[in-house]
Coordinates of C-alpha atoms and ligand atoms in Angstrom, one line a residue:
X1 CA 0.0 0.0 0.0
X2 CA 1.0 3.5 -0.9
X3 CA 1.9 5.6 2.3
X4 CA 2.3 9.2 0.3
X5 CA -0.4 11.5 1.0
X6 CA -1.7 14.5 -0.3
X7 CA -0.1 16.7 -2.3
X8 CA 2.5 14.3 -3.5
X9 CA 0.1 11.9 -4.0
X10 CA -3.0 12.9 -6.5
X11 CA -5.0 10.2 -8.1
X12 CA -6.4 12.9 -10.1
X13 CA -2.9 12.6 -12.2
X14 CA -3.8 9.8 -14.1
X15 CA -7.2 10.7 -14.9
X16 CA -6.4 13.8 -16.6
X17 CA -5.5 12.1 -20.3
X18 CA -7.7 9.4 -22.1
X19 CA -4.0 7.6 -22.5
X20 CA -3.3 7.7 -19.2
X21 CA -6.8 6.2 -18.3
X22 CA -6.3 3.6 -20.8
X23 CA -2.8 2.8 -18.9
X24 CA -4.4 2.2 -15.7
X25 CA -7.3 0.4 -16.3
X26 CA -7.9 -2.7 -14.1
X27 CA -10.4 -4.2 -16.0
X28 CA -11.1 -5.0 -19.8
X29 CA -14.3 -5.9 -21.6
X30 CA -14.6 -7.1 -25.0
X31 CA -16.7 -9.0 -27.7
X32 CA -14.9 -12.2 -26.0
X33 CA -16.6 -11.6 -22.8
X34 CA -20.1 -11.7 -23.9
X35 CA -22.8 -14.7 -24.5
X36 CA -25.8 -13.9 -26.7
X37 CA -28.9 -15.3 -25.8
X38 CA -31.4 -15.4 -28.3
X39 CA -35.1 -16.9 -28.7
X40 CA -36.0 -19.4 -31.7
X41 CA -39.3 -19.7 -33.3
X42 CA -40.9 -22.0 -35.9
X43 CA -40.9 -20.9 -39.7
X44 CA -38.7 -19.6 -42.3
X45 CA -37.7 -16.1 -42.8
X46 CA -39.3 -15.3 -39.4
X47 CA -38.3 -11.9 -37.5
X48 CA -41.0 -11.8 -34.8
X49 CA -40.2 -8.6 -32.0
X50 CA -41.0 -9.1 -29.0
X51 CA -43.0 -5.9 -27.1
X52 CA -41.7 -5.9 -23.6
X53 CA -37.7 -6.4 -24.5
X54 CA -37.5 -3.7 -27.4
X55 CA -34.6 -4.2 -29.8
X56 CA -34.6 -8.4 -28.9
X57 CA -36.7 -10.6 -31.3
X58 CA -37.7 -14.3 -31.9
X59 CA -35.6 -16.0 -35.0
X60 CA -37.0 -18.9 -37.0
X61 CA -34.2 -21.6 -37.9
X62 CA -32.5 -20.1 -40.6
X63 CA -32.3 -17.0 -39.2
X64 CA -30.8 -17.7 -36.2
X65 CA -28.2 -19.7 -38.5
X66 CA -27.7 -15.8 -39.9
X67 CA -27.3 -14.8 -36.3
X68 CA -24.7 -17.6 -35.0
X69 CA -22.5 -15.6 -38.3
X70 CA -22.7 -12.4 -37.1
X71 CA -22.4 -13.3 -33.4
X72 CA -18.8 -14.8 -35.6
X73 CA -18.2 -11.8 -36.9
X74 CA -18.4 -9.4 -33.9
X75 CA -16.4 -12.1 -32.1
X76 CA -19.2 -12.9 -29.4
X77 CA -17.5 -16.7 -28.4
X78 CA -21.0 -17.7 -27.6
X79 CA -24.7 -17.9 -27.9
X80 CA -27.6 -19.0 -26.2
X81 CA -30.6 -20.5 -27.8
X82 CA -34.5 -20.3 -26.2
X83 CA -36.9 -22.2 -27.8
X84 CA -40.7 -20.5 -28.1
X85 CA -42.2 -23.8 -28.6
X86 CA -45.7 -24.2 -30.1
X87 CA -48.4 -24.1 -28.1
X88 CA -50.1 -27.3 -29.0
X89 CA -46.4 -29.3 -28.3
X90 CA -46.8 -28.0 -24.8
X91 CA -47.5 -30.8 -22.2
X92 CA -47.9 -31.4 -18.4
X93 CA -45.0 -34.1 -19.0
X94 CA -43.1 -31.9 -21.6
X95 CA -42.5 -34.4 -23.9
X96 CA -41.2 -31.6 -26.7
X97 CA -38.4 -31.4 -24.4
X98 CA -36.7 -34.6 -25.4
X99 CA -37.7 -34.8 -29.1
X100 CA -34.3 -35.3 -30.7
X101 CA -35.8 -32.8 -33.6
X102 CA -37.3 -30.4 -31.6
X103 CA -36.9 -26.7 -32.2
X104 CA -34.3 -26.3 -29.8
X105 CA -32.6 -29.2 -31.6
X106 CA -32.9 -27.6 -35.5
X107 CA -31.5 -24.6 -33.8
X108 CA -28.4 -25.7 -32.8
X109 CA -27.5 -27.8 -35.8
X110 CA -28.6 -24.8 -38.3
X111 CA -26.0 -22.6 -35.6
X112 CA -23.2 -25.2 -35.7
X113 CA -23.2 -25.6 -39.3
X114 CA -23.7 -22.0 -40.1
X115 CA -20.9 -20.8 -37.7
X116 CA -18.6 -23.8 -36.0
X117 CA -16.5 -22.0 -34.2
X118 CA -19.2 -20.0 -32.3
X119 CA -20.5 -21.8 -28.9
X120 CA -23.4 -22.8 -28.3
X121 CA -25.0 -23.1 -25.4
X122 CA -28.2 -24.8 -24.3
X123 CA -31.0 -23.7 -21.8
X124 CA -31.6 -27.4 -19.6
X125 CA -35.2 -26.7 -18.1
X126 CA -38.8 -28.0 -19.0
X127 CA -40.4 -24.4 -18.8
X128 CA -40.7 -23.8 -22.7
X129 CA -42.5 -27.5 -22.8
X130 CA -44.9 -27.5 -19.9
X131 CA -48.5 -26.6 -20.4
X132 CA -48.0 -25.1 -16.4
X133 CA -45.0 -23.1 -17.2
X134 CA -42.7 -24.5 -14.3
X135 CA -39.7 -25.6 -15.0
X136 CA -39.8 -29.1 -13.6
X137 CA -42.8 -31.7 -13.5
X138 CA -45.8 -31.0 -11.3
X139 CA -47.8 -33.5 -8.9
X140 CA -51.4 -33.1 -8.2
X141 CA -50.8 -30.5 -5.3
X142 CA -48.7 -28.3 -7.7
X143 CA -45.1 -29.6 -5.8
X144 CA -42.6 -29.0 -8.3
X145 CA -41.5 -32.8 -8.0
X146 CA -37.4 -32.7 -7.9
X147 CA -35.9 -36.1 -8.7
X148 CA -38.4 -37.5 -11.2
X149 CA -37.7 -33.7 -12.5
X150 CA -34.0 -34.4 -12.7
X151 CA -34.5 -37.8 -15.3
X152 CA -36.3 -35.8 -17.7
X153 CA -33.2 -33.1 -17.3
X154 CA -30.7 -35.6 -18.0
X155 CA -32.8 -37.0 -21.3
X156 CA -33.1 -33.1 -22.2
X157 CA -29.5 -32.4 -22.0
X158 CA -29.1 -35.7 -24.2
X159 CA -31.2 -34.7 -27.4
X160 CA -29.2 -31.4 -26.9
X161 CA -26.0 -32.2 -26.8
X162 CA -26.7 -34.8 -29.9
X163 CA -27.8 -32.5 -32.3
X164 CA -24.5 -30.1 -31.1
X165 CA -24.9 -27.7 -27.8
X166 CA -21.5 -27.5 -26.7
X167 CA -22.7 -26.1 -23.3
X168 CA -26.0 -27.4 -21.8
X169 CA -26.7 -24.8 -19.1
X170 CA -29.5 -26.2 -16.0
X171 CA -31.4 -23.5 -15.1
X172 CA -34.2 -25.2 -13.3
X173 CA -32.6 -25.3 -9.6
X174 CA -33.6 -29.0 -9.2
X175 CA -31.1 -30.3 -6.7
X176 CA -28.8 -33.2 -8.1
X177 CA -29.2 -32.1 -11.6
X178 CA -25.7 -31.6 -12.7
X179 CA -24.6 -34.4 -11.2
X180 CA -26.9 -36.7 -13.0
X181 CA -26.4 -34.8 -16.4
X182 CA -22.5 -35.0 -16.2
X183 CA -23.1 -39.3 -15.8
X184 CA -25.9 -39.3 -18.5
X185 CA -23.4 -37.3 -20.8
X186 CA -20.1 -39.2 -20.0
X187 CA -22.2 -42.5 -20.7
X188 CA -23.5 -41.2 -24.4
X189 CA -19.8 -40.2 -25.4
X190 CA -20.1 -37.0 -24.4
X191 CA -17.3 -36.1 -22.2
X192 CA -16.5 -33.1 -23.2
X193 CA -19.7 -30.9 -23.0
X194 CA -19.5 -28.6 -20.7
X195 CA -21.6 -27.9 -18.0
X196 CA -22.4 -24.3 -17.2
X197 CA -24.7 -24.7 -13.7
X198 CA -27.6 -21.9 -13.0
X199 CA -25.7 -22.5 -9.7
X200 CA -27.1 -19.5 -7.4
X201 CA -30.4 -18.6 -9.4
X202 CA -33.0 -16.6 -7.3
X203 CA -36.7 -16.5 -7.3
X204 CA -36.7 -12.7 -9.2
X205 CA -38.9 -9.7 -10.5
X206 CA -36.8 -9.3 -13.7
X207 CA -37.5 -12.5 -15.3
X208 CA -40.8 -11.1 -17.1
X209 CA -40.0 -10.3 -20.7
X210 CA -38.5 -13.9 -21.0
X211 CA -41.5 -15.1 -20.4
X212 CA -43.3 -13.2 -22.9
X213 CA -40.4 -14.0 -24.9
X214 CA -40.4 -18.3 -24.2
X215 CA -44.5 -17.9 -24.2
X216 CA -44.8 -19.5 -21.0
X217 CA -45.6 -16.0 -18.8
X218 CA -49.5 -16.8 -19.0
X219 CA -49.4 -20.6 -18.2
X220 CA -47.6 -20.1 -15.3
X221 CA -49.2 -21.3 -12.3
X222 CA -48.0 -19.7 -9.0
X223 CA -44.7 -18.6 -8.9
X224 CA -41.3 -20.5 -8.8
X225 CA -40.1 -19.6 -5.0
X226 CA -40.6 -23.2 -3.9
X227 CA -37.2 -24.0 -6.2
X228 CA -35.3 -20.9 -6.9
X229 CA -33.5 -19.3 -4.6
X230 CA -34.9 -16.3 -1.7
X231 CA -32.8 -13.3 -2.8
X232 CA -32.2 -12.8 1.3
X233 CA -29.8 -15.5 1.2
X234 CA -26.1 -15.3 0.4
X235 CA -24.9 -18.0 2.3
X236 CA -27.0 -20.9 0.5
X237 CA -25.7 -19.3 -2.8
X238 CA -22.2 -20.7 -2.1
X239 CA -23.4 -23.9 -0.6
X240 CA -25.5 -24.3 -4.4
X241 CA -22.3 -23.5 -6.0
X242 CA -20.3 -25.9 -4.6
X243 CA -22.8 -28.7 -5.3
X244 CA -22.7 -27.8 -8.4
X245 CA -19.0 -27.8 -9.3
X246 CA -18.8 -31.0 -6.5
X247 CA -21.1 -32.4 -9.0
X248 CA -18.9 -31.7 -12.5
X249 CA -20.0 -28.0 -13.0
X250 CA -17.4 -26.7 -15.8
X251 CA -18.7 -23.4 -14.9
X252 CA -21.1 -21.7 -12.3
X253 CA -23.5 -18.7 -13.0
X254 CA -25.4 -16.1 -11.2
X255 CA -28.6 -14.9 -11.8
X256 CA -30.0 -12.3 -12.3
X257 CA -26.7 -9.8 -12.5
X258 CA -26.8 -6.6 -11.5
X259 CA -29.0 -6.9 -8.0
X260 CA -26.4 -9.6 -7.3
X261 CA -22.7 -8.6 -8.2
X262 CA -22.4 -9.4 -4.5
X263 CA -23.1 -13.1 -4.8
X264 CA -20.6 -13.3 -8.1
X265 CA -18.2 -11.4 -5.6
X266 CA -17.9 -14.3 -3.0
X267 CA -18.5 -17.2 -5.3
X268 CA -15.2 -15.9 -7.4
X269 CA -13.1 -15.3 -4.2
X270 CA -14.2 -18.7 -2.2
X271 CA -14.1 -20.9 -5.6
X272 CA -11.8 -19.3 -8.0
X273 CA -13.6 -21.0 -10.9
X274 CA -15.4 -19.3 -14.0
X275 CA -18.5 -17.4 -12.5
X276 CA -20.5 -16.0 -15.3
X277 CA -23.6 -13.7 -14.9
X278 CA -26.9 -13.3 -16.4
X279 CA -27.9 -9.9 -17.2
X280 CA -31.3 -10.7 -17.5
X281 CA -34.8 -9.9 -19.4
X282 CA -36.1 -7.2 -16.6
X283 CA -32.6 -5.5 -16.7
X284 CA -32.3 -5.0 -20.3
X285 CA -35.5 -3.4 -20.6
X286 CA -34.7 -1.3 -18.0
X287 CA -31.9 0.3 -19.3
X288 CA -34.0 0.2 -22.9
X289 CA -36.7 1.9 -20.9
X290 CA -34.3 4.2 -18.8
X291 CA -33.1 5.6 -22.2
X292 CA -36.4 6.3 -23.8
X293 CA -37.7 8.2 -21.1
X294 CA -34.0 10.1 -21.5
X295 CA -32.8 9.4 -18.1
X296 CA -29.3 8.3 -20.0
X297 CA -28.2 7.3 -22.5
X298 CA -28.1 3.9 -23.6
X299 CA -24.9 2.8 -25.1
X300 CA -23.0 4.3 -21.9
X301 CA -25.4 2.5 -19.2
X302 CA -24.9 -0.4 -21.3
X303 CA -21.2 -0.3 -21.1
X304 CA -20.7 1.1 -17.8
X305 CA -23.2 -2.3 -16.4
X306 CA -21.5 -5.0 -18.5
X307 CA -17.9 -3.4 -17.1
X308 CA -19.3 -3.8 -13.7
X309 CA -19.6 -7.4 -13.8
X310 CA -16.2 -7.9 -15.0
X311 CA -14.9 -5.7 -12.3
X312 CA -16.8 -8.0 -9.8
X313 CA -15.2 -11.3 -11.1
X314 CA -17.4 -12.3 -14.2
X315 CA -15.1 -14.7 -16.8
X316 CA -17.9 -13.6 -18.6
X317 CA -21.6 -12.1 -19.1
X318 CA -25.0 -13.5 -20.8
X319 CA -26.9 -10.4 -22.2
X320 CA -29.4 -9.3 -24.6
X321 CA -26.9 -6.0 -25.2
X322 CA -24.1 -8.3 -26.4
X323 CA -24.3 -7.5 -30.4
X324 CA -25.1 -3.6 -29.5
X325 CA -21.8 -3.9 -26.9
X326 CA -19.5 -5.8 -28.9
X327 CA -20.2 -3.4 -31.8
X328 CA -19.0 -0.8 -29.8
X329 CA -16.3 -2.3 -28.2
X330 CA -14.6 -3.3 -31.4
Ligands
PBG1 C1 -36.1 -20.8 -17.4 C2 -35.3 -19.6 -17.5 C3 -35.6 -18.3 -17.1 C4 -34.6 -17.4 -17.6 C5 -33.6 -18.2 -18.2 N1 -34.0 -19.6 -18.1 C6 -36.9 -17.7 -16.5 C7 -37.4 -18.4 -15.3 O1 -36.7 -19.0 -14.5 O2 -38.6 -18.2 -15.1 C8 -34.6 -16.0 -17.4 C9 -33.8 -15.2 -18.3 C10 -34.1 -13.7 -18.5 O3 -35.0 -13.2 -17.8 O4 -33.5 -13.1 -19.3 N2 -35.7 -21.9 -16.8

């Protein structure tokens, strides 16, 4: 630690030139620290917008093979594909969920064989499937059932990783779920998917306009508090992160991002493994919203959040911005 004091020491110094600045900086963010998620809807030469997360839209097949180029050609590493399945392939036992040609499934072969060297990661989770909405299956009291839950997982992650996700992401906060996809994928020759665990995924507000988005916001029935986890708690949040990686976790995420940059904090200094963040649905349309009614302007709250998380430990971040950021940033 520095033991001058005012005035030989004034931190104003290197502020004064943009150089100077650019010397000093601690943190970095780039193109290469961003994941794309994006929503997929049947049809061809579909754009479909969606109202509550302005400037996001649903992509039919070949389109989101248009979008795995250009996430390419920006240099985003990754995307992350959300099926909006059809309502009539919607079931109490989603059975959509572990068609081998499923949406979800077209998606990621059109994106692999579009653009190879993009990622592309894999939502693990039977919301977009269930006539309810939740994300596991439901007894006759409405108990999200948890192991019966997790088979159905580990035969999701399967048609996935067949038809090419090279990250299949559990976002469902069943307990034992990573453990029993990592076994189901080592014994179908897929060692080497990773696994990116929803590890510390709370029970949030800002999860609305990917609902709208998935289609499931109307069907669901109650709320989702009885699985995801109380944002009061901190503590649990590291003991569900070290499941997870005890499990066979490649990577651990936090979600949503901003409201918890204190979770990612201790999860990155106790673990010292890749911690990723979700900047999620309600927070992008926040800032959207936060820069039509002029209260500032876009591209700089845009940059100024996503630089946030990678100050607060995040390998890397999950946002609807990432095209708009990584535009910039290049
Ligand atoms: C569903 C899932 C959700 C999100 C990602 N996967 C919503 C939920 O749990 O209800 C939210 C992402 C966002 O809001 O952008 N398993």
């Amino acid at each position: 630690m520095t033991s001058a004091a005012f005035p030989a020491l004034r931190l104003r110094r290197t502020r004064t030139h943009a150089w100077s600045r650019a010397l000093v900086a601690e943190t970095s963010l780039g193109p290469a620290d961003l994941i794309w998620p994006l929503f997929v809807t049947e049809g061809e030469g579909v754009e479909e917008p969606i109202a509550t997360l302005p400037g996001v839209s649903r992509w039919s097949v070949d389109r989101i093979a248009e979008r795995a180029r250009e996430a390419r050609d920006l240099g985003i590493p990754c995307i992350a594909l959300f099926p909006n399945t059809p309502a009539a392939l919607r079931s109490d036992d989603a059975a959509e969920a572990f068609n081998p040609d499923n949406l979800i499934c077209r998606a990621v072969a059109a994106a692999k064989a579009a653009a190879p060297e993009v990622g592309v990661l894999t939502d693990v989770a039977l919301d977009p499937y269930t006539a309810h909405g939740h994300d596991g299956l439901v007894d006759a009291s409405g108990y999200v059932l948890n192991d019966a839950t997790v088979q159905k997982l580990a035969a999701q992650a399967l048609v996935q990783a067949a038809a090419g996700a090279d990250i299949v992401a559990p976002s469902d906060m069943m307990d034992g779920r990573v453990g029993a996809i990592r076994s189901a994928l080592e014994q179908a020759g897929h060692a080497n998917v990773q696994i990116m665990a929803y590890a510390a995924k709370y029970a949030s507000a800002f999860y609305g306009p990917f609902r709208d988005a998935v289609g499931s916001r109307g069907l669901l029935k109650g709320d989702k508090k009885g699985y995801q986890m109380d944002p009061a708690n901190a503590l649990e949040a590291l003991r569900e992160v070290a499941l997870d990686l005890a499990e066979g976790a490649d990577h651990v995420m936090v979600k949503p991002g901003l409201p918890y940059l204190d979770i990612v904090r201790r999860v990155k200094e106790r673990f010292e493994v890749p911690v990723f963040a979700y900047q999620v649905s309600g927070e992008y349309a926040m800032i959207e919203a936060a820069a039509a009614a002029g209260a500032g302007d876009r591209d700089a709250l845009m940059i100024e959040t996503l630089m946030a998380f990678k100050r607060a430990g995040c390998a890397g971040i999950l946002t609807y911005h990432a095209p708009a950021a990584a535009r910039l940033l290049s």
